[in-house]
XYZ file of C-alpha atoms in Angstrom:
97
model
C -2.498 -31.673 30.983
C -6.264 -31.952 30.555
C -6.563 -28.150 30.755
C -4.135 -27.758 27.870
C -6.230 -30.106 25.726
C -9.338 -28.061 26.530
C -7.607 -24.768 25.698
C -6.083 -25.949 22.412
C -9.254 -25.392 20.307
C -9.636 -21.908 21.801
C -6.008 -21.071 21.034
C -6.458 -22.335 17.462
C -9.548 -20.125 17.057
C -7.636 -17.056 18.242
C -4.755 -17.783 15.857
C -7.163 -18.384 12.946
C -9.011 -15.138 13.755
C -5.712 -13.256 13.699
C -4.670 -14.628 10.298
C -8.118 -14.403 8.675
C -9.335 -11.066 10.044
C -6.702 -8.918 11.727
C -3.797 -9.266 9.266
C -5.883 -8.496 6.129
C -7.447 -5.495 7.882
C -3.993 -4.156 8.746
C -2.851 -4.654 5.140
C -5.894 -2.731 3.844
C -5.214 0.072 6.336
C -1.578 0.326 5.219
C -2.636 0.402 1.541
C -5.187 3.135 2.302
C -2.596 5.245 4.136
C -0.127 4.754 1.270
C -2.745 5.950 -1.234
C -3.581 8.981 0.915
C 0.083 9.933 1.214
C 0.481 9.917 -2.582
C -2.235 12.548 -3.123
C -0.975 15.858 -4.486
C -2.279 18.499 -6.907
C -1.918 17.306 -10.484
C -2.087 13.611 -9.548
C -4.481 11.455 -11.582
C -6.756 9.334 -9.380
C -9.750 7.041 -9.575
C -12.440 7.446 -6.937
C -14.476 4.533 -5.578
C -17.309 5.096 -8.065
C -14.905 4.569 -10.966
C -14.590 8.209 -12.015
C -11.116 9.308 -13.100
C -9.827 12.822 -12.643
C -6.912 15.069 -11.776
C -6.557 16.596 -8.312
C -6.855 20.386 -8.398
C -6.514 21.067 -4.676
C -6.407 19.247 -1.349
C -8.068 20.042 1.951
C -7.968 18.095 5.184
C -11.077 16.015 4.417
C -11.868 16.806 0.777
C -10.241 17.106 -2.621
C -11.289 19.049 -5.673
C -11.148 16.798 -8.698
C -11.168 17.929 -12.337
C -13.149 15.276 -14.220
C -13.500 17.194 -17.499
C -12.479 20.545 -18.922
C -14.225 23.164 -16.802
C -15.775 20.573 -14.453
C -14.402 20.396 -10.923
C -16.149 18.317 -8.254
C -15.479 18.177 -4.535
C -15.221 14.667 -3.089
C -14.260 13.173 0.232
C -10.574 12.210 0.434
C -11.548 8.706 1.505
C -13.337 8.202 -1.827
C -9.992 7.914 -3.630
C -9.631 4.244 -4.534
C -6.259 4.412 -6.254
C -3.624 6.725 -7.648
C -2.967 6.316 -11.364
C 0.767 6.307 -12.097
C 1.894 8.721 -14.815
C 2.161 7.151 -18.257
C 5.732 6.579 -19.359
C 6.921 9.020 -21.987
C 6.647 7.417 -25.373
C 9.811 7.613 -27.385
C 9.834 7.251 -31.085
C 12.090 4.566 -32.374
C 13.095 4.454 -35.947
C 13.643 1.199 -37.702
C 16.311 1.499 -40.301
C 16.216 -0.923 -43.210
């Protein structure tokens, strides 16, 4: 019984480490993989530096990103911070009096 009392703080440290370090790291990894799977030509993205652009082409490790008319830059795929969802189509509504 004394051994269990001595091991309890160690067990608590392992459990705390799991919930404070391992689980958030797994969640970040899943979010990263989800973002990478959404990449396709024509998709609007924001890279880690805050630059927005449209994907022109994809390679295994890089993407070509159009940031302005006539300006295409090559960046590492891992630099993509998030995929920007397409804006919903605006419909005109008329208000009749």
